[in-house]
Amino acid sequence: MLDRFKLGVLLQWLILSLLSPAYEASSLGLTVHVVPLDDNGGKTVRAHFSVITPSPCPDLSAVCAAGEDCQAHFTSLPFSYTKPSPAWCVRQWQKTVPSNYNAVLNLGSNTEFYVSINADPKVRANNGKLNTPAFVALPPPLRASVNCPVNFHVSAKDLDGDKVQCRFARADKGECRDCTPHSFMELDEGSCTLTFTGKAAAAQYFIYLMAEDLIPSPPTRQVLNSSPLSSVPVHLSLTVEESSSSCSSNPWPLDGTPEKDSVQYVLSFQEVKLNANYKSDLESVSEIAVVGPPDLYRVGFASVGPLAGMTMGWIRSANNLTQLLPVCFVANTNSFQSELRCVWLYQRELRALPDGTELRCNQTEMSLLLPVTSLSNINLAELQLNSPTCPVTYNNTHLTAHIPLSGCGTKAVHSGSELVYTNTLKSVHHTMISRQPSLIVPLACRIPGVQVKGPQYIVGMPTERQTFGEFRVWIEFYLPGDGPLAEFTSTPKFRSDFLPLPRARREAGVVNSISINNAKSRLQLGEKVKQLDLLVMSNCSVERAEMIVTNCKESETEDFAVSRPMLQNGCMMSNNTLEIVTEKKNVKIYRLDVNTMAVTGTTMYVECKLNLCITTKPSDSCPNLCNNVRSSSVLVNSVFTGTYTVRSGPVSLVVGDYLGQNVTTTEKPITSITEAPKSNATLPTEPTVPKPTTTPGSTPQISSITRATTKVTSSTTTSQAPEVATSRTTGVILLTISTFLQMNILQ
């Protein structure tokens, strides 16, 4: 009987499971840009959808059914990022729908969302055209921390110049489903600003808004209860996370990053570039997440210590996108997110050129012939090309210009498979304020890809290996005054960026009172080393390549379960670590005051993170991370490698013996080497390592360069070299080996 009862319960559970709908995840963000169609008086609209979905990214092939007026935007440059977890991506398409549109849409098998558009056709009294609903920018998924209030400005524009306001969507109006506003979210409807009060548990929340456009009232008259002309949906997501840090630890934008809500006007075949640069003191920026129009390229992301930057760009080619295109971006660290910024690209409408205008393209130049009768009230003497040095001639009938494809400010951009050469004829007024009309004529010669020959058609950023060559990075330890850089460590000059006075006086006293050699000769068996020099080195052969060490830490255990920082964001963390100035760009030397370090045992491990940098101008310098950087130029004007992590083997801190033999120090270096992989390459599986050799009646000869267990991590590579020296052997090497020489240890 009991078994029969259990079987009945199991059958009921299976039936309920089969009849219950599958779980559908909501979108992480959605906007719809609506453009009324004149063909039928605005009864249908062109709806441009942008949707953020959790990864894995769903297929777009199902968004357009057979026979629909629909286009999916497939791109080789997808918007795909990792924060907040799980990862997410953007899907975009456009289709013709009724002006009043309510539908449940699906993307793939696990993302479902409800869309409500209210854009009844309305003819505007001021221009006789159909009203265009407001455009709202879609931000990346929003992030906040528990108990940390934050504002999120929803960026919106209106082509008709109407006032835009936002409100929470209402289920009773059929605008959303299961969309009760959260008590911890407040909305300023007039400015479209959301405020998170901080009073929410760690979780992911969804926010449903409607954006409305209203005819603006004159400043002297206030209109009450003005009815909106249209309303469009805005879906947002907010991930609230636990954080043990302060609420002011978010990354902040540097000077040169576009201001929020700014507008950039774009002509045909013009290329627009945007640089987003940030500084984050507590955590390094892991990504700059972007949502923008199809084929917005993003290149050159670099995160170097507290600094991070990336370049975005868009080329206006023939397209059927909306006239206003938003680009929204944020900087994400592991725990924090910067303020949201959105920039708008405005595709300028261009009038048809007058009859008789000719633009001819040949292999080396384009030639323009323009009737001057069409240029009434235009001052022809003020017309010039991108370069003012190139002549523009005119007479009573025509204006002419011969524009070389490789000069006069002509730019080459790529539009699909075509190579396009562009220039602009424009009015340049010589006074700050002018009432004269201006002329802007974009000029373009398009060359099909099949006709383009030569390497100039290849587009892409040079790889790290192409820029820096093949190189290694490693770390070494020496007693002060020893090693390949003894000329700098014997009588050291310390950087003044961080040099506490007590330590400075102590260092000066040591150097002036006794020689380095005498100091070393006084080391006794079993005595703890008082000072060590940490050398972070690279063999990069590019003369202008500079090393930037962002972080170093030490630990008494190999797994770094408990560690103490020595450098953070390029700054010394205490007076027990000082940087020694050298003339070499690919080396950094740090004097470690072991006496004052919190190492209680006789062995320590050191790990450093570093990048190599080359400035784009020989007169510039790579950034000094410890300075209060406010300008983005330090990143824009430099090229960086990925971040490399180098970790030492065990570093002995005690003068000891080797196999029971006495050990002297004299001029012997303290060396422990850890290598990073060659640029864009992995470590060889069998590195060439000098091995100890044994002769009868003698102890082993120990090579001057010996690797301990090696662990290396770069932005793309993790490798572990085989162990070739035991922990005890490494400790002895630290006090006995000689640079590029060998020595016998007599019995």
PDB file of N, CA and C in Angstrom, residues 611-662:
ATOM      1  N   ASN A 611      53.337  45.417 -16.692  1.00  0.00           N
ATOM      2  CA  ASN A 611      53.046  45.616 -18.109  1.00  0.00           C
ATOM      3  C   ASN A 611      54.257  46.269 -18.751  1.00  0.00           C
ATOM      4  N   LEU A 612      54.383  46.103 -20.059  1.00  0.00           N
ATOM      5  CA  LEU A 612      55.325  46.896 -20.830  1.00  0.00           C
ATOM      6  C   LEU A 612      54.537  47.953 -21.586  1.00  0.00           C
ATOM      7  N   CYS A 613      55.167  49.092 -21.824  1.00  0.00           N
ATOM      8  CA  CYS A 613      54.485  50.240 -22.406  1.00  0.00           C
ATOM      9  C   CYS A 613      55.383  50.886 -23.446  1.00  0.00           C
ATOM     10  N   ILE A 614      54.783  51.346 -24.549  1.00  0.00           N
ATOM     11  CA  ILE A 614      55.466  52.148 -25.556  1.00  0.00           C
ATOM     12  C   ILE A 614      54.583  53.351 -25.849  1.00  0.00           C
ATOM     13  N   THR A 615      55.145  54.537 -25.762  1.00  0.00           N
ATOM     14  CA  THR A 615      54.374  55.738 -26.076  1.00  0.00           C
ATOM     15  C   THR A 615      54.296  55.922 -27.582  1.00  0.00           C
ATOM     16  N   THR A 616      53.189  56.488 -28.032  1.00  0.00           N
ATOM     17  CA  THR A 616      53.021  56.717 -29.468  1.00  0.00           C
ATOM     18  C   THR A 616      53.876  57.868 -29.963  1.00  0.00           C
ATOM     19  N   LYS A 617      54.301  58.750 -29.052  1.00  0.00           N
ATOM     20  CA  LYS A 617      55.190  59.858 -29.418  1.00  0.00           C
ATOM     21  C   LYS A 617      56.486  59.717 -28.627  1.00  0.00           C
ATOM     22  N   PRO A 618      57.632  59.825 -29.301  1.00  0.00           N
ATOM     23  CA  PRO A 618      58.900  59.673 -28.578  1.00  0.00           C
ATOM     24  C   PRO A 618      59.079  60.678 -27.440  1.00  0.00           C
ATOM     25  N   SER A 619      58.438  61.823 -27.539  1.00  0.00           N
ATOM     26  CA  SER A 619      58.602  62.848 -26.500  1.00  0.00           C
ATOM     27  C   SER A 619      57.748  62.575 -25.270  1.00  0.00           C
ATOM     28  N   ASP A 620      56.795  61.653 -25.357  1.00  0.00           N
ATOM     29  CA  ASP A 620      55.918  61.368 -24.223  1.00  0.00           C
ATOM     30  C   ASP A 620      56.552  60.341 -23.294  1.00  0.00           C
ATOM     31  N   SER A 621      55.959  60.182 -22.127  1.00  0.00           N
ATOM     32  CA  SER A 621      56.388  59.186 -21.150  1.00  0.00           C
ATOM     33  C   SER A 621      55.218  58.290 -20.793  1.00  0.00           C
ATOM     34  N   CYS A 622      55.547  57.056 -20.466  1.00  0.00           N
ATOM     35  CA  CYS A 622      54.511  56.149 -19.992  1.00  0.00           C
ATOM     36  C   CYS A 622      54.014  56.638 -18.628  1.00  0.00           C
ATOM     37  N   PRO A 623      52.795  56.288 -18.257  1.00  0.00           N
ATOM     38  CA  PRO A 623      52.204  56.870 -17.042  1.00  0.00           C
ATOM     39  C   PRO A 623      52.921  56.456 -15.773  1.00  0.00           C
ATOM     40  N   ASN A 624      53.033  57.391 -14.850  1.00  0.00           N
ATOM     41  CA  ASN A 624      53.487  57.119 -13.492  1.00  0.00           C
ATOM     42  C   ASN A 624      52.238  56.849 -12.662  1.00  0.00           C
ATOM     43  N   LEU A 625      52.000  55.590 -12.372  1.00  0.00           N
ATOM     44  CA  LEU A 625      50.730  55.206 -11.754  1.00  0.00           C
ATOM     45  C   LEU A 625      50.546  55.819 -10.379  1.00  0.00           C
ATOM     46  N   CYS A 626      51.640  56.158  -9.719  1.00  0.00           N
ATOM     47  CA  CYS A 626      51.522  56.667  -8.355  1.00  0.00           C
ATOM     48  C   CYS A 626      51.133  58.137  -8.324  1.00  0.00           C
ATOM     49  N   ASN A 627      51.227  58.815  -9.460  1.00  0.00           N
ATOM     50  CA  ASN A 627      50.780  60.201  -9.516  1.00  0.00           C
ATOM     51  C   ASN A 627      49.267  60.265  -9.572  1.00  0.00           C
ATOM     52  N   ASN A 628      48.725  61.407  -9.272  1.00  0.00           N
ATOM     53  CA  ASN A 628      47.275  61.610  -9.313  1.00  0.00           C
ATOM     54  C   ASN A 628      46.858  61.894 -10.750  1.00  0.00           C
ATOM     55  N   VAL A 629      46.703  60.818 -11.533  1.00  0.00           N
ATOM     56  CA  VAL A 629      46.401  60.962 -12.956  1.00  0.00           C
ATOM     57  C   VAL A 629      44.949  61.398 -13.124  1.00  0.00           C
ATOM     58  N   ARG A 630      44.736  62.481 -13.875  1.00  0.00           N
ATOM     59  CA  ARG A 630      43.385  62.960 -14.152  1.00  0.00           C
ATOM     60  C   ARG A 630      43.073  62.983 -15.644  1.00  0.00           C
ATOM     61  N   SER A 631      44.102  62.929 -16.485  1.00  0.00           N
ATOM     62  CA  SER A 631      43.902  63.037 -17.928  1.00  0.00           C
ATOM     63  C   SER A 631      43.964  61.670 -18.570  1.00  0.00           C
ATOM     64  N   SER A 632      43.147  61.488 -19.609  1.00  0.00           N
ATOM     65  CA  SER A 632      43.126  60.224 -20.332  1.00  0.00           C
ATOM     66  C   SER A 632      44.269  60.105 -21.316  1.00  0.00           C
ATOM     67  N   SER A 633      45.024  61.187 -21.536  1.00  0.00           N
ATOM     68  CA  SER A 633      46.070  61.154 -22.555  1.00  0.00           C
ATOM     69  C   SER A 633      47.156  60.145 -22.231  1.00  0.00           C
ATOM     70  N   VAL A 634      47.357  59.830 -20.946  1.00  0.00           N
ATOM     71  CA  VAL A 634      48.409  58.888 -20.584  1.00  0.00           C
ATOM     72  C   VAL A 634      48.106  57.498 -21.124  1.00  0.00           C
ATOM     73  N   LEU A 635      46.838  57.176 -21.315  1.00  0.00           N
ATOM     74  CA  LEU A 635      46.474  55.893 -21.892  1.00  0.00           C
ATOM     75  C   LEU A 635      46.309  55.983 -23.396  1.00  0.00           C
ATOM     76  N   VAL A 636      45.700  57.071 -23.864  1.00  0.00           N
ATOM     77  CA  VAL A 636      45.464  57.224 -25.292  1.00  0.00           C
ATOM     78  C   VAL A 636      46.774  57.272 -26.056  1.00  0.00           C
ATOM     79  N   ASN A 637      47.812  57.874 -25.456  1.00  0.00           N
ATOM     80  CA  ASN A 637      49.086  58.076 -26.135  1.00  0.00           C
ATOM     81  C   ASN A 637      50.080  56.957 -25.875  1.00  0.00           C
ATOM     82  N   SER A 638      49.622  55.813 -25.399  1.00  0.00           N
ATOM     83  CA  SER A 638      50.519  54.699 -25.095  1.00  0.00           C
ATOM     84  C   SER A 638      49.901  53.387 -25.546  1.00  0.00           C
ATOM     85  N   VAL A 639      50.776  52.419 -25.777  1.00  0.00           N
ATOM     86  CA  VAL A 639      50.365  51.060 -26.112  1.00  0.00           C
ATOM     87  C   VAL A 639      50.931  50.141 -25.036  1.00  0.00           C
ATOM     88  N   PHE A 640      50.113  49.192 -24.563  1.00  0.00           N
ATOM     89  CA  PHE A 640      50.509  48.345 -23.450  1.00  0.00           C
ATOM     90  C   PHE A 640      50.419  46.868 -23.829  1.00  0.00           C
ATOM     91  N   THR A 641      51.241  46.072 -23.170  1.00  0.00           N
ATOM     92  CA  THR A 641      51.059  44.629 -23.234  1.00  0.00           C
ATOM     93  C   THR A 641      49.928  44.232 -22.296  1.00  0.00           C
ATOM     94  N   GLY A 642      49.575  42.969 -22.327  1.00  0.00           N
ATOM     95  CA  GLY A 642      48.699  42.456 -21.294  1.00  0.00           C
ATOM     96  C   GLY A 642      49.421  42.470 -19.954  1.00  0.00           C
ATOM     97  N   THR A 643      48.694  42.187 -18.895  1.00  0.00           N
ATOM     98  CA  THR A 643      49.287  42.158 -17.559  1.00  0.00           C
ATOM     99  C   THR A 643      49.927  40.804 -17.313  1.00  0.00           C
ATOM    100  N   TYR A 644      51.192  40.813 -16.920  1.00  0.00           N
ATOM    101  CA  TYR A 644      51.927  39.587 -16.618  1.00  0.00           C
ATOM    102  C   TYR A 644      52.123  39.471 -15.115  1.00  0.00           C
ATOM    103  N   THR A 645      51.927  38.274 -14.603  1.00  0.00           N
ATOM    104  CA  THR A 645      52.142  37.983 -13.196  1.00  0.00           C
ATOM    105  C   THR A 645      53.342  37.055 -13.074  1.00  0.00           C
ATOM    106  N   VAL A 646      54.365  37.475 -12.343  1.00  0.00           N
ATOM    107  CA  VAL A 646      55.558  36.649 -12.137  1.00  0.00           C
ATOM    108  C   VAL A 646      55.690  36.349 -10.659  1.00  0.00           C
ATOM    109  N   ARG A 647      55.982  35.100 -10.346  1.00  0.00           N
ATOM    110  CA  ARG A 647      56.037  34.655  -8.956  1.00  0.00           C
ATOM    111  C   ARG A 647      57.353  33.934  -8.707  1.00  0.00           C
ATOM    112  N   SER A 648      58.026  34.266  -7.634  1.00  0.00           N
ATOM    113  CA  SER A 648      59.319  33.658  -7.326  1.00  0.00           C
ATOM    114  C   SER A 648      59.138  32.288  -6.712  1.00  0.00           C
ATOM    115  N   GLY A 649      60.230  31.548  -6.673  1.00  0.00           N
ATOM    116  CA  GLY A 649      60.300  30.377  -5.831  1.00  0.00           C
ATOM    117  C   GLY A 649      60.586  30.799  -4.410  1.00  0.00           C
ATOM    118  N   PRO A 650      60.900  29.859  -3.523  1.00  0.00           N
ATOM    119  CA  PRO A 650      61.206  30.223  -2.130  1.00  0.00           C
ATOM    120  C   PRO A 650      62.486  31.037  -2.048  1.00  0.00           C
ATOM    121  N   VAL A 651      62.428  32.143  -1.359  1.00  0.00           N
ATOM    122  CA  VAL A 651      63.565  33.041  -1.184  1.00  0.00           C
ATOM    123  C   VAL A 651      64.026  32.933   0.269  1.00  0.00           C
ATOM    124  N   SER A 652      65.226  32.360   0.476  1.00  0.00           N
ATOM    125  CA  SER A 652      65.745  32.209   1.834  1.00  0.00           C
ATOM    126  C   SER A 652      66.212  33.555   2.369  1.00  0.00           C
ATOM    127  N   LEU A 653      65.949  33.789   3.621  1.00  0.00           N
ATOM    128  CA  LEU A 653      66.330  35.042   4.266  1.00  0.00           C
ATOM    129  C   LEU A 653      67.411  34.836   5.316  1.00  0.00           C
ATOM    130  N   VAL A 654      68.063  33.666   5.318  1.00  0.00           N
ATOM    131  CA  VAL A 654      69.027  33.328   6.357  1.00  0.00           C
ATOM    132  C   VAL A 654      70.341  32.918   5.709  1.00  0.00           C
ATOM    133  N   VAL A 655      71.444  33.382   6.270  1.00  0.00           N
ATOM    134  CA  VAL A 655      72.763  32.924   5.856  1.00  0.00           C
ATOM    135  C   VAL A 655      72.944  31.520   6.405  1.00  0.00           C
ATOM    136  N   GLY A 656      73.040  30.545   5.508  1.00  0.00           N
ATOM    137  CA  GLY A 656      73.107  29.162   5.952  1.00  0.00           C
ATOM    138  C   GLY A 656      74.209  28.407   5.270  1.00  0.00           C
ATOM    139  N   ASP A 657      74.195  27.110   5.450  1.00  0.00           N
ATOM    140  CA  ASP A 657      75.200  26.268   4.808  1.00  0.00           C
ATOM    141  C   ASP A 657      74.535  25.393   3.774  1.00  0.00           C
ATOM    142  N   TYR A 658      75.336  24.717   2.998  1.00  0.00           N
ATOM    143  CA  TYR A 658      74.863  23.833   1.940  1.00  0.00           C
ATOM    144  C   TYR A 658      75.439  22.463   2.183  1.00  0.00           C
ATOM    145  N   LEU A 659      74.586  21.485   2.491  1.00  0.00           N
ATOM    146  CA  LEU A 659      75.001  20.111   2.774  1.00  0.00           C
ATOM    147  C   LEU A 659      76.070  20.056   3.877  1.00  0.00           C
ATOM    148  N   GLY A 660      75.911  20.912   4.871  1.00  0.00           N
ATOM    149  CA  GLY A 660      76.818  20.885   6.017  1.00  0.00           C
ATOM    150  C   GLY A 660      78.102  21.649   5.821  1.00  0.00           C
ATOM    151  N   GLN A 661      78.252  22.331   4.667  1.00  0.00           N
ATOM    152  CA  GLN A 661      79.485  23.049   4.397  1.00  0.00           C
ATOM    153  C   GLN A 661      79.329  24.522   4.771  1.00  0.00           C
ATOM    154  N   ASN A 662      80.431  25.146   5.109  1.00  0.00           N
ATOM    155  CA  ASN A 662      80.417  26.569   5.395  1.00  0.00           C
ATOM    156  C   ASN A 662      80.236  27.351   4.098  1.00  0.00           C
TER     157      ASN A 662
END
